[in-house]
PDB file of C-alpha atoms in Angstrom:
ATOM      1  CA  MET A 180      -6.604   5.466  21.360  1.00  0.00           C
ATOM      2  CA  ASN A 181      -9.685   8.359  21.824  1.00  0.00           C
ATOM      3  CA  LYS A 182     -11.860  10.573  18.489  1.00  0.00           C
ATOM      4  CA  THR A 183      -9.563  13.000  18.787  1.00  0.00           C
ATOM      5  CA  TYR A 184      -6.342  11.868  18.319  1.00  0.00           C
ATOM      6  CA  ASP A 185      -8.132   9.393  15.242  1.00  0.00           C
ATOM      7  CA  ASN A 186      -9.518  12.649  14.036  1.00  0.00           C
ATOM      8  CA  ILE A 187      -5.724  14.591  14.001  1.00  0.00           C
ATOM      9  CA  VAL A 188      -4.840  11.156  12.363  1.00  0.00           C
ATOM     10  CA  GLU A 189      -7.020  10.861   9.503  1.00  0.00           C
ATOM     11  CA  ALA A 190      -7.067  15.206   9.009  1.00  0.00           C
ATOM     12  CA  ALA A 191      -3.592  14.481   8.836  1.00  0.00           C
ATOM     13  CA  ILE A 192      -3.780  11.780   6.369  1.00  0.00           C
ATOM     14  CA  GLU A 193      -5.961  13.703   4.132  1.00  0.00           C
ATOM     15  CA  ILE A 194      -4.413  16.982   4.061  1.00  0.00           C
ATOM     16  CA  PHE A 195      -1.070  15.572   3.878  1.00  0.00           C
ATOM     17  CA  ASN A 196      -1.932  13.702   0.593  1.00  0.00           C
ATOM     18  CA  ASN A 197      -2.922  16.508  -1.074  1.00  0.00           C
ATOM     19  CA  ASP A 198      -0.448  19.072   0.546  1.00  0.00           C
ATOM     20  CA  PHE A 199       2.923  17.511   2.291  1.00  0.00           C
ATOM     21  CA  SER A 200       3.974  20.645   3.193  1.00  0.00           C
ATOM     22  CA  ALA A 201       0.888  21.721   4.863  1.00  0.00           C
ATOM     23  CA  ASN A 202       0.910  23.509   8.117  1.00  0.00           C
ATOM     24  CA  LEU A 203      -0.185  21.668  11.142  1.00  0.00           C
ATOM     25  CA  ASP A 204      -2.856  24.423  11.537  1.00  0.00           C
ATOM     26  CA  LEU A 205      -4.416  23.011   9.028  1.00  0.00           C
ATOM     27  CA  VAL A 206      -4.252  19.827  10.082  1.00  0.00           C
ATOM     28  CA  ALA A 207      -5.878  20.626  13.679  1.00  0.00           C
ATOM     29  CA  GLN A 208      -8.313  22.537  11.317  1.00  0.00           C
ATOM     30  CA  LYS A 209      -9.629  19.592   9.369  1.00  0.00           C
ATOM     31  CA  ALA A 210      -9.722  17.697  12.494  1.00  0.00           C
ATOM     32  CA  GLY A 211     -11.792  19.892  14.041  1.00  0.00           C
ATOM     33  CA  THR A 212      -9.505  20.432  16.840  1.00  0.00           C
ATOM     34  CA  SER A 213      -7.186  23.522  18.309  1.00  0.00           C
ATOM     35  CA  SER A 214      -3.087  23.194  17.293  1.00  0.00           C
ATOM     36  CA  ARG A 215      -2.664  23.239  21.314  1.00  0.00           C
ATOM     37  CA  THR A 216      -5.094  20.072  22.057  1.00  0.00           C
ATOM     38  CA  MET A 217      -3.166  18.560  19.071  1.00  0.00           C
ATOM     39  CA  GLN A 218       0.097  19.723  20.499  1.00  0.00           C
ATOM     40  CA  ARG A 219      -1.317  17.195  23.679  1.00  0.00           C
ATOM     41  CA  TYR A 220      -0.870  13.817  21.651  1.00  0.00           C
ATOM     42  CA  PHE A 221       2.039  14.985  19.028  1.00  0.00           C
ATOM     43  CA  LYS A 222       5.659  15.893  19.771  1.00  0.00           C
ATOM     44  CA  GLY A 223       5.516  17.837  15.844  1.00  0.00           C
ATOM     45  CA  ARG A 224       5.248  16.751  12.619  1.00  0.00           C
ATOM     46  CA  ASP A 225       7.545  13.917  12.188  1.00  0.00           C
ATOM     47  CA  ASP A 226       5.798  12.338  15.458  1.00  0.00           C
ATOM     48  CA  LEU A 227       2.828  13.072  13.540  1.00  0.00           C
ATOM     49  CA  ILE A 228       4.299  11.294   9.922  1.00  0.00           C
ATOM     50  CA  ASP A 229       5.766   8.383  12.376  1.00  0.00           C
ATOM     51  CA  VAL A 230       1.391   7.956  13.592  1.00  0.00           C
ATOM     52  CA  CYS A 231       0.580   8.195   9.839  1.00  0.00           C
ATOM     53  CA  ARG A 232       2.728   5.222   9.050  1.00  0.00           C
ATOM     54  CA  GLU A 233       2.002   3.052  11.997  1.00  0.00           C
ATOM     55  CA  LYS A 234      -1.861   3.284  10.585  1.00  0.00           C
ATOM     56  CA  MET A 235      -0.689   2.581   7.365  1.00  0.00           C
ATOM     57  CA  MET A 236       1.343  -0.582   8.153  1.00  0.00           C
ATOM     58  CA  VAL A 237      -2.040  -1.961   9.742  1.00  0.00           C
ATOM     59  CA  TYR A 238      -4.129  -0.982   7.109  1.00  0.00           C
ATOM     60  CA  CYS A 239      -2.539  -2.023   4.647  1.00  0.00           C
ATOM     61  CA  GLN A 240      -1.599  -5.387   6.715  1.00  0.00           C
ATOM     62  CA  GLY A 241      -5.033  -6.145   6.942  1.00  0.00           C
ATOM     63  CA  MET A 242      -6.872  -5.114   2.834  1.00  0.00           C
ATOM     64  CA  MET A 243      -3.903  -7.962   2.473  1.00  0.00           C
ATOM     65  CA  GLN A 244      -5.191 -10.204   4.591  1.00  0.00           C
ATOM     66  CA  ASP A 245      -8.556  -9.664   3.692  1.00  0.00           C
ATOM     67  CA  ALA A 246      -7.580  -9.930   0.112  1.00  0.00           C
ATOM     68  CA  TYR A 247      -5.581 -13.974   1.004  1.00  0.00           C
ATOM     69  CA  ASP A 248      -8.425 -14.971   2.875  1.00  0.00           C
ATOM     70  CA  ALA A 249     -11.080 -13.905   0.464  1.00  0.00           C
ATOM     71  CA  SER A 250     -10.109 -16.867  -2.276  1.00  0.00           C
ATOM     72  CA  ASP A 251      -8.138 -20.153  -1.989  1.00  0.00           C
ATOM     73  CA  ASN A 252      -7.197 -19.163  -5.803  1.00  0.00           C
ATOM     74  CA  PRO A 253      -3.452 -17.973  -5.747  1.00  0.00           C
ATOM     75  CA  LEU A 254      -4.371 -16.095  -9.714  1.00  0.00           C
ATOM     76  CA  LYS A 255      -7.522 -14.977  -7.456  1.00  0.00           C
ATOM     77  CA  GLN A 256      -5.573 -13.407  -4.438  1.00  0.00           C
ATOM     78  CA  LEU A 257      -2.942 -12.128  -6.690  1.00  0.00           C
ATOM     79  CA  GLU A 258      -5.403  -9.719  -8.220  1.00  0.00           C
ATOM     80  CA  LEU A 259      -7.030  -9.166  -5.222  1.00  0.00           C
ATOM     81  CA  THR A 260      -3.629  -8.572  -3.734  1.00  0.00           C
ATOM     82  CA  LEU A 261      -2.530  -5.759  -6.826  1.00  0.00           C
ATOM     83  CA  TYR A 262      -6.573  -4.418  -5.520  1.00  0.00           C
ATOM     84  CA  ALA A 263      -5.638  -3.632  -1.830  1.00  0.00           C
ATOM     85  CA  VAL A 264      -1.904  -2.817  -2.189  1.00  0.00           C
ATOM     86  CA  ILE A 265      -3.692  -0.006  -4.893  1.00  0.00           C
ATOM     87  CA  ASP A 266      -6.217   1.420  -2.147  1.00  0.00           C
ATOM     88  CA  CYS A 267      -3.573   1.524   0.886  1.00  0.00           C
ATOM     89  CA  GLY A 268      -0.792   3.505  -1.838  1.00  0.00           C
ATOM     90  CA  SER A 269      -4.151   5.529  -2.252  1.00  0.00           C
ATOM     91  CA  LYS A 270      -5.127   6.273   1.052  1.00  0.00           C
ATOM     92  CA  PHE A 271      -1.274   7.071   1.994  1.00  0.00           C
ATOM     93  CA  ARG A 272       0.168   8.665  -1.724  1.00  0.00           C
ATOM     94  CA  PHE A 273       2.463  10.948   1.080  1.00  0.00           C
ATOM     95  CA  LEU A 274       3.754   8.317   2.849  1.00  0.00           C
ATOM     96  CA  GLN A 275       4.516   6.103  -0.128  1.00  0.00           C
ATOM     97  CA  LYS A 276       6.515   9.713  -1.764  1.00  0.00           C
ATOM     98  CA  LEU A 277       8.627   9.559   1.116  1.00  0.00           C
ATOM     99  CA  ASP A 278       9.269   5.905   1.482  1.00  0.00           C
ATOM    100  CA  LYS A 279      11.343   4.958  -1.280  1.00  0.00           C
ATOM    101  CA  ARG A 280       9.706   1.130  -2.057  1.00  0.00           C
ATOM    102  CA  LYS A 281      12.575  -1.968  -0.496  1.00  0.00           C
ATOM    103  CA  SER A 282      14.215  -3.330  -3.941  1.00  0.00           C
ATOM    104  CA  PHE A 283      14.193  -7.218  -3.606  1.00  0.00           C
ATOM    105  CA  SER A 284      17.099  -7.896  -2.657  1.00  0.00           C
ATOM    106  CA  GLU A 285      16.808  -5.063   0.326  1.00  0.00           C
ATOM    107  CA  LEU A 286      13.505  -7.378   1.690  1.00  0.00           C
ATOM    108  CA  SER A 287      15.066  -8.946   4.135  1.00  0.00           C
ATOM    109  CA  LEU A 288      17.813  -7.048   5.077  1.00  0.00           C
ATOM    110  CA  ASP A 289      17.179  -5.131   8.619  1.00  0.00           C
ATOM    111  CA  GLU A 290      13.339  -5.471   9.101  1.00  0.00           C
ATOM    112  CA  LYS A 291      11.346  -5.740  12.357  1.00  0.00           C
ATOM    113  CA  GLN A 292       9.404  -9.073  12.690  1.00  0.00           C
ATOM    114  CA  THR A 293       5.762  -7.555  12.205  1.00  0.00           C
ATOM    115  CA  GLY A 294       2.405  -9.113  10.665  1.00  0.00           C
ATOM    116  CA  MET A 295       3.962  -7.514   6.844  1.00  0.00           C
ATOM    117  CA  ASP A 296       6.841  -9.687   6.840  1.00  0.00           C
ATOM    118  CA  ASN A 297       4.179 -12.446   7.353  1.00  0.00           C
ATOM    119  CA  ILE A 298       1.997 -10.703   4.223  1.00  0.00           C
ATOM    120  CA  LYS A 299       4.990 -10.759   2.263  1.00  0.00           C
ATOM    121  CA  SER A 300       5.565 -14.158   2.838  1.00  0.00           C
ATOM    122  CA  LYS A 301       2.078 -15.074   1.465  1.00  0.00           C
ATOM    123  CA  TRP A 302       2.485 -12.693  -1.598  1.00  0.00           C
ATOM    124  CA  PHE A 303       6.205 -14.848  -2.629  1.00  0.00           C
ATOM    125  CA  GLY A 304       3.886 -17.829  -1.541  1.00  0.00           C
ATOM    126  CA  VAL A 305       0.883 -17.200  -4.274  1.00  0.00           C
ATOM    127  CA  ILE A 306       4.117 -16.032  -6.551  1.00  0.00           C
ATOM    128  CA  SER A 307       5.041 -19.754  -6.241  1.00  0.00           C
ATOM    129  CA  GLU A 308       2.231 -21.687  -6.496  1.00  0.00           C
ATOM    130  CA  LEU A 309       1.704 -20.359  -9.616  1.00  0.00           C
ATOM    131  CA  ARG A 310       4.466 -20.418 -10.589  1.00  0.00           C
ATOM    132  CA  LYS A 311       4.623 -24.775  -9.824  1.00  0.00           C
ATOM    133  CA  LYS A 312       1.135 -24.783 -11.679  1.00  0.00           C
ATOM    134  CA  ASP A 313       3.144 -23.302 -14.936  1.00  0.00           C
ATOM    135  CA  LEU A 314       0.911 -20.068 -15.127  1.00  0.00           C
ATOM    136  CA  ILE A 315       3.638 -17.444 -14.604  1.00  0.00           C
ATOM    137  CA  ASN A 316       6.440 -16.678 -17.624  1.00  0.00           C
ATOM    138  CA  LYS A 317       9.088 -19.045 -16.350  1.00  0.00           C
ATOM    139  CA  GLY A 318      11.906 -16.525 -17.708  1.00  0.00           C
ATOM    140  CA  LEU A 319      10.689 -14.037 -15.118  1.00  0.00           C
ATOM    141  CA  ASN A 320      12.589 -14.458 -11.815  1.00  0.00           C
ATOM    142  CA  ASP A 321      11.183 -13.037  -7.868  1.00  0.00           C
ATOM    143  CA  ALA A 322      12.719 -10.025  -8.658  1.00  0.00           C
ATOM    144  CA  TRP A 323      11.612  -9.223 -11.866  1.00  0.00           C
ATOM    145  CA  VAL A 324       7.978  -9.853 -10.702  1.00  0.00           C
ATOM    146  CA  TYR A 325       7.959  -8.250  -7.324  1.00  0.00           C
ATOM    147  CA  THR A 326       9.300  -5.089  -8.374  1.00  0.00           C
ATOM    148  CA  LEU A 327       6.883  -4.798 -11.739  1.00  0.00           C
ATOM    149  CA  PHE A 328       4.126  -5.527  -9.194  1.00  0.00           C
ATOM    150  CA  GLY A 329       5.047  -2.711  -7.444  1.00  0.00           C
ATOM    151  CA  CYS A 330       5.267  -0.206 -10.560  1.00  0.00           C
ATOM    152  CA  ILE A 331       2.260  -1.226 -11.323  1.00  0.00           C
ATOM    153  CA  VAL A 332       0.942  -0.225  -8.797  1.00  0.00           C
ATOM    154  CA  ASP A 333       2.464   3.331  -8.711  1.00  0.00           C
ATOM    155  CA  GLY A 334       2.081   3.621 -11.965  1.00  0.00           C
ATOM    156  CA  THR A 335      -1.656   2.808 -11.258  1.00  0.00           C
ATOM    157  CA  ILE A 336      -1.963   5.600  -7.875  1.00  0.00           C
ATOM    158  CA  GLU A 337      -0.192   7.955 -10.310  1.00  0.00           C
ATOM    159  CA  VAL A 338      -2.944   7.471 -12.825  1.00  0.00           C
ATOM    160  CA  PHE A 339      -5.790   7.516 -10.768  1.00  0.00           C
ATOM    161  CA  GLU A 340      -4.708  11.073  -9.387  1.00  0.00           C
ATOM    162  CA  SER A 341      -4.503  12.176 -12.882  1.00  0.00           C
ATOM    163  CA  GLY A 342      -8.347  11.351 -14.057  1.00  0.00           C
ATOM    164  CA  ASP A 343      -6.865  10.573 -17.264  1.00  0.00           C
ATOM    165  CA  VAL A 344      -8.497   6.805 -16.775  1.00  0.00           C
ATOM    166  CA  ALA A 345     -12.400   6.185 -15.371  1.00  0.00           C
ATOM    167  CA  PRO A 346     -11.895   5.660 -11.785  1.00  0.00           C
ATOM    168  CA  ASN A 347     -14.029   2.166 -12.320  1.00  0.00           C
ATOM    169  CA  GLU A 348     -11.073   1.258 -15.009  1.00  0.00           C
ATOM    170  CA  VAL A 349      -8.019   1.657 -13.496  1.00  0.00           C
ATOM    171  CA  LYS A 350      -7.981  -1.577 -11.290  1.00  0.00           C
ATOM    172  CA  LYS A 351      -8.901  -3.543 -14.278  1.00  0.00           C
ATOM    173  CA  ILE A 352      -6.117  -1.877 -16.510  1.00  0.00           C
ATOM    174  CA  ALA A 353      -3.149  -2.680 -13.396  1.00  0.00           C
ATOM    175  CA  TRP A 354      -4.343  -5.632 -13.509  1.00  0.00           C
ATOM    176  CA  TYR A 355      -4.429  -6.492 -17.128  1.00  0.00           C
ATOM    177  CA  SER A 356      -1.264  -4.835 -17.769  1.00  0.00           C
ATOM    178  CA  PHE A 357       0.390  -6.810 -14.724  1.00  0.00           C
ATOM    179  CA  SER A 358      -1.006 -10.174 -15.434  1.00  0.00           C
ATOM    180  CA  LYS A 359       0.423  -9.769 -19.421  1.00  0.00           C
ATOM    181  CA  GLY A 360       3.726  -8.400 -18.178  1.00  0.00           C
ATOM    182  CA  ILE A 361       4.111 -11.728 -15.943  1.00  0.00           C
ATOM    183  CA  GLY A 362       2.785 -13.975 -19.265  1.00  0.00           C
ATOM    184  CA  LEU A 363       0.096 -14.688 -17.040  1.00  0.00           C
ATOM    185  CA  THR A 364      -0.667 -17.931 -18.635  1.00  0.00           C
ATOM    186  CA  VAL A 365      -4.691 -19.622 -17.775  1.00  0.00           C
ATOM    187  CA  LYS A 366      -4.893 -22.799 -17.903  1.00  0.00           C
TER     188      LYS A 366
END
C-alpha cells in the first residue's frame, strides 16, 4: 500500500489497544491525516478493524515462523513460540479481546487454508516431538496443553499491562509457569 494507509492502520492498532471505543477522528489525528483522507482508504470502523486483523495474522505468522527457525531444538522452539505469541497478543490486544480464542475442538472447523494453519501444525509438531522424548507429562492431552498455552499468554499480557511484574521478568515467569504446568522435564 502506501505510507498514509500504513500510518492509519498502525495508529488504529495503538488507539484501539488503549481505548476500543475511541472514534475514528482520533485515529486519523494520530495517523497525521484527516478523517476525509482516512475515509478514502476505509469504508468505516469495521473495515479498518478487518485490516488490523489481517495485519495481525501476517505479523504473528512471521513472529511464529521466526521462533521456529531460530532453533532445531523443540524445547527452545516451544519457549520462543510462547514469547512470540505474547508479543503478538500485546501488540494486538484489542483484537484478542474481540476474537475469542478457538477451543481445541474448533481448530480445524471452517478455517481458511492460511499460513496460520501451517504455524499451528508446527506448534503441535513441537508438542509431539517433546512427547516422543518423554519431556511432557503423559497425563496431559493436546487439548489441555493448547488451552494452558493460551491461558498463560492471556495472563501474561494482563499482568504486563497492569504493571505488577517488571517487563523484563514477565516472559521468564510465563515460560516457567507454562513449562511447569505441562510437567516439562529436561533430561
